[in-house]
Coordinates of C-alpha atoms in Angstrom, one line a residue:
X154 CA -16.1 30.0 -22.5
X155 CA -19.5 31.6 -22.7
X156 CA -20.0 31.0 -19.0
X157 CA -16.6 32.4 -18.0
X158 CA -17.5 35.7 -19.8
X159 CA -21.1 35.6 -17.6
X160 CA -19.2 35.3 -14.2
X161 CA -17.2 38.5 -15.7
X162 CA -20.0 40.4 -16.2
X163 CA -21.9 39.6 -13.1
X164 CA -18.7 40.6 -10.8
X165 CA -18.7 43.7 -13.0
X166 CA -21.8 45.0 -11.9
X167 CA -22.3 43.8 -8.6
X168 CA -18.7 44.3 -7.2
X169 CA -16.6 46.7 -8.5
X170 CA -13.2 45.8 -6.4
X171 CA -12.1 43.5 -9.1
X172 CA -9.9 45.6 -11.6
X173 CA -8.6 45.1 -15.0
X174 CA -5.4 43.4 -14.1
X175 CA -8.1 40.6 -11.7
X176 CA -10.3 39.4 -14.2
X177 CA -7.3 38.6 -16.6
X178 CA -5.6 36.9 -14.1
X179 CA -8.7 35.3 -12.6
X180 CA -10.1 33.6 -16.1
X181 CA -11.3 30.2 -14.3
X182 CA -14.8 30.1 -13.8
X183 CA -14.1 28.4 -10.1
X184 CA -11.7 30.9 -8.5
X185 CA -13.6 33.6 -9.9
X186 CA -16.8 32.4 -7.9
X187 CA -15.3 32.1 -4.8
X188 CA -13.6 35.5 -4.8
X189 CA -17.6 36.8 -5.2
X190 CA -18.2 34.8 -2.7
X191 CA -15.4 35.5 -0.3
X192 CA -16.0 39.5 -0.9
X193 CA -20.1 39.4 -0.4
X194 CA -19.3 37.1 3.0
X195 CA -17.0 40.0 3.7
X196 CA -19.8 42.5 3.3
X197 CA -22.0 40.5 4.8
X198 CA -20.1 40.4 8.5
X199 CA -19.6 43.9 8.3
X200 CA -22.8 45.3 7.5
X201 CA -24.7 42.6 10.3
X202 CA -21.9 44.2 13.1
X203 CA -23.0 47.8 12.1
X204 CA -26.5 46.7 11.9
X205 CA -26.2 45.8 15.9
X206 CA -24.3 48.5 16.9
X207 CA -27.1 50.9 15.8
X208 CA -29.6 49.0 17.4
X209 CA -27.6 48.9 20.6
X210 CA -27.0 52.5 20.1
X211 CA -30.9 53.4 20.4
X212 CA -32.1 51.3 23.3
X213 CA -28.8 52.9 25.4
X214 CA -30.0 56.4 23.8
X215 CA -33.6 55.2 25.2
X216 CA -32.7 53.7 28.6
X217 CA -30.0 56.8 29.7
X218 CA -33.4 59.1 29.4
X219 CA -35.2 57.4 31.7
X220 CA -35.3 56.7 35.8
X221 CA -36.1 53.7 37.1
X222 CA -40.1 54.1 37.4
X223 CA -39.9 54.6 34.2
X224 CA -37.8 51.5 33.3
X225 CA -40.7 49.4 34.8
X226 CA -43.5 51.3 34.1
X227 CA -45.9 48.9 32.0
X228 CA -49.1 50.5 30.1
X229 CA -51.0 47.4 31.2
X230 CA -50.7 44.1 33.0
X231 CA -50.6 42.3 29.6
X232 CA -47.8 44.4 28.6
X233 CA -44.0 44.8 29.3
X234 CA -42.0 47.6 30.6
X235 CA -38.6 48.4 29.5
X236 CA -37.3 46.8 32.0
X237 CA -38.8 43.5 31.3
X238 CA -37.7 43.9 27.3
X239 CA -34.1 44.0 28.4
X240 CA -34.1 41.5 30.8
X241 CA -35.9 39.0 27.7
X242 CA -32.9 40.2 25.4
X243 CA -30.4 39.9 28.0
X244 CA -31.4 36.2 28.7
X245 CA -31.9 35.8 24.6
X246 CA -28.5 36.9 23.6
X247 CA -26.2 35.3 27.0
X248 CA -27.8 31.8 25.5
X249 CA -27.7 32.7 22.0
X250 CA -24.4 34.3 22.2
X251 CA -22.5 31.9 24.4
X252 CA -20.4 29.1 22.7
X253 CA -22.4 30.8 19.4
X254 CA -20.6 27.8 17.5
X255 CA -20.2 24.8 19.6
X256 CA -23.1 24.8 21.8
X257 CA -27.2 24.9 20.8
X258 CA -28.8 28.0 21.6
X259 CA -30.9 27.5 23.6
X260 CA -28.9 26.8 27.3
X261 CA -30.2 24.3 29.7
X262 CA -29.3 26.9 32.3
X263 CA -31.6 30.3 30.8
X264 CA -34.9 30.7 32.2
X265 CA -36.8 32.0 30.3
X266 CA -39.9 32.5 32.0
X267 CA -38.6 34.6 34.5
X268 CA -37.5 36.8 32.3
X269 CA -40.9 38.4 32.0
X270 CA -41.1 39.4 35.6
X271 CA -41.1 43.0 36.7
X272 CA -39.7 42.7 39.9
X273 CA -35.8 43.8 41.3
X274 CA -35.4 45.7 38.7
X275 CA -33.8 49.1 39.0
X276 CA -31.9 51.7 36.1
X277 CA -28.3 50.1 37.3
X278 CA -29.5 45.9 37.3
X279 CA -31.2 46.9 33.5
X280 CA -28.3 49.1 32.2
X281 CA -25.6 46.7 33.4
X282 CA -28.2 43.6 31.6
X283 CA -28.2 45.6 28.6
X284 CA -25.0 46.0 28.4
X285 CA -23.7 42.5 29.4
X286 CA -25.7 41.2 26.5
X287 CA -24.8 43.6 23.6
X288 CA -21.3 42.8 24.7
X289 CA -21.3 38.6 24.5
X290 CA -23.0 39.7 21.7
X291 CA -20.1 41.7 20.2
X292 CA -17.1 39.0 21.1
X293 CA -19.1 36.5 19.1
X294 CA -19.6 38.1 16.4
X295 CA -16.1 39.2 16.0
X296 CA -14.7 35.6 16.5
X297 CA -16.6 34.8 13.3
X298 CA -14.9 34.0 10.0
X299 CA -16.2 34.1 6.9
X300 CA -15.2 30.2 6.6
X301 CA -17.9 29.8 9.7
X302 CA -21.1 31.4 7.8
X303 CA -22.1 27.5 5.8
X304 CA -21.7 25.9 9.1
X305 CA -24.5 24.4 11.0
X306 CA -25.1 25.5 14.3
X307 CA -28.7 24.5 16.5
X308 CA -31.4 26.5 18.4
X309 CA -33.5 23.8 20.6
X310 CA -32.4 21.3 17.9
X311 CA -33.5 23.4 14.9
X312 CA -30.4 23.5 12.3
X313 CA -29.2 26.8 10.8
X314 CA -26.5 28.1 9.3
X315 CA -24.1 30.7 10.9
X316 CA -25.7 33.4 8.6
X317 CA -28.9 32.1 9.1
X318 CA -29.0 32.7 13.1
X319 CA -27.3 35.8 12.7
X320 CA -30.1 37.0 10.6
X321 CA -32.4 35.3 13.1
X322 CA -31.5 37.9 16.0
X323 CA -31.2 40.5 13.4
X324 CA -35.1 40.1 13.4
X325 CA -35.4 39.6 17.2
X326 CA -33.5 42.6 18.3
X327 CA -34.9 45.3 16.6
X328 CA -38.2 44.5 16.8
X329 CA -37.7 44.6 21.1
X330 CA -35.8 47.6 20.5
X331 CA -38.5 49.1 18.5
X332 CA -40.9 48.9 21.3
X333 CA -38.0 50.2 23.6
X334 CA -38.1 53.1 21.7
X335 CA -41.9 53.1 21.5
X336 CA -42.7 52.9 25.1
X337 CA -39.5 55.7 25.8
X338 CA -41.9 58.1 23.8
X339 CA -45.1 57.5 25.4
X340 CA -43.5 58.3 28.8
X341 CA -41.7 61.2 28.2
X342 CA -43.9 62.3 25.6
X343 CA -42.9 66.2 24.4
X344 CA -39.6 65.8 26.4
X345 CA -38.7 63.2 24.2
X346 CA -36.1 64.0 21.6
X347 CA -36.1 62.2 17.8
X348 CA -33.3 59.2 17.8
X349 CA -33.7 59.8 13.8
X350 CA -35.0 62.3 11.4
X351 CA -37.0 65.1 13.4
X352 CA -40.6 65.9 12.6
X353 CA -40.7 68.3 10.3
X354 CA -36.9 68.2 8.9
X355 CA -37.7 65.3 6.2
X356 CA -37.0 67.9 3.4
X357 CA -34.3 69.8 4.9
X358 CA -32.5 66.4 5.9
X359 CA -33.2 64.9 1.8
X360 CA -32.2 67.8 0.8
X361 CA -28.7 68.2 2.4
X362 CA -28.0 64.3 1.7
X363 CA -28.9 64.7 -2.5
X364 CA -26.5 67.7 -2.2
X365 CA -23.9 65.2 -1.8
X366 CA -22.4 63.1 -4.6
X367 CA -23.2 59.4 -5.1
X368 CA -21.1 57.2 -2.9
X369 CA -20.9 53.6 -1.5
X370 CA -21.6 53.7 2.7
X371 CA -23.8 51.6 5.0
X372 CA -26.6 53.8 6.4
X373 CA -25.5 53.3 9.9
X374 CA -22.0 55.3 9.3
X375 CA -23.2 58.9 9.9
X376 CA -25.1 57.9 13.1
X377 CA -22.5 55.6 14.5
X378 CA -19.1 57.8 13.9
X379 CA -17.4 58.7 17.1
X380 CA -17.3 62.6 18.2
X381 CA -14.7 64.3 16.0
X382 CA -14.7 61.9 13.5
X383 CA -15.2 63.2 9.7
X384 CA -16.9 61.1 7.1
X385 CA -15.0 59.1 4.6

């Protein structure tokens, strides 16, 4: 059929895992569609845990700089320091996080107005915050299935699918790490050293990259790759 010969071409070019020996087996127009399915899901979990891990990777590269004046410091009374940021994603991803599946996300027990208060904080109550977070965080995620990403889970009542709120808090969390990062800067000012591409080294850095030869990665690989570890 005409259709069957579309699905074909579409896996083709937009996912080339399927091989010769696949697509003959694989001639129904339903199986076909759910293996697409089943392998952009796939790509879909993996890419949103690296996505995380590189954002929890520059607020700790961000917080370890600092001492903890600088961890409350706030540039007005409107605004919030460090400190306060981490304690609003720390309360944000424990009520998110927790019973991600079963439970709405938005717990009766968080409070979130006291989240934005500056006091008690010191560099070991925000580190172990930050941390306690990312990692209920992390354990969802991982229980996740593929099978889970249609299902309908609630934040104060609002329906969304699994991939839905995970691309929710993919919005949330960088933009409080962004100012993280932003307000690290300002207060260390020339001490500070570049989390990414240094001033300056934009064509040195292109240039060593197009050197390379054209390969499938995720953009977080190179930066998240433990000590020793080569690239694949």
């Amino acid at each position: 059929m005409l259709i069957d010969h579309l699905v074909i071409s579409l896996t083709l070019k937009t996912k080339q895992r399927y091989t010769a020996n696949t697509i003959k087996k694989h001639t129904n127009l339903e199986i076909l569609t759910f293996d697409l399915h089943t392998f952009n899901t796939m790509d879909f979990l993996d890419s949103a845990k690296k996505q995380f891990a590189y954002y929890r990777h520059l607020g700790t590269q961000t917080i370890e700089r600092l001492n903890d004046e600088q961890l409350i410091w706030q540039p007005n009374d409107e605004s919030n320091s460090i400190g306060i940021i981490v304690k609003h994603m720390w309360g944000n991803m424990m009520s998110r996080w927790t019973d991600f599946l079963t439970t709405d996300g938005e717990k009766e027990w968080r409070k979130r107005d006291e989240e934005f208060e500056n006091n008690g904080l010191t560099k070991s109550t925000i580190t172990n915050m930050w941390n306690e977070g990312w990692d209920c965080l992390e354990k969802s995620l991982t229980d996740i299935t593929n099978d889970d990403l249609e299902r309908i889970i609630y934040i104060r009542n609002q329906g969304h699918t699994v991939m839905e709120a995970v691309n929710r808090q993919l919005s949330h969390y960088p933009y409080h790490v962004g100012q993280i990062v932003f307000l690290g800067k300002m207060i260390l000012g020339k001490e500070w050293t570049s989390l990414s591409i240094p001033k300056g080294n934009s064509q040195e850095y292109n240039a060593e990259k197009f050197s390379n030869e054209k390969q499938r990665g995720h953009f977080t690989d190179e930066i998240l790759k433990k000590p020793g570890e080569k690239n694949v």
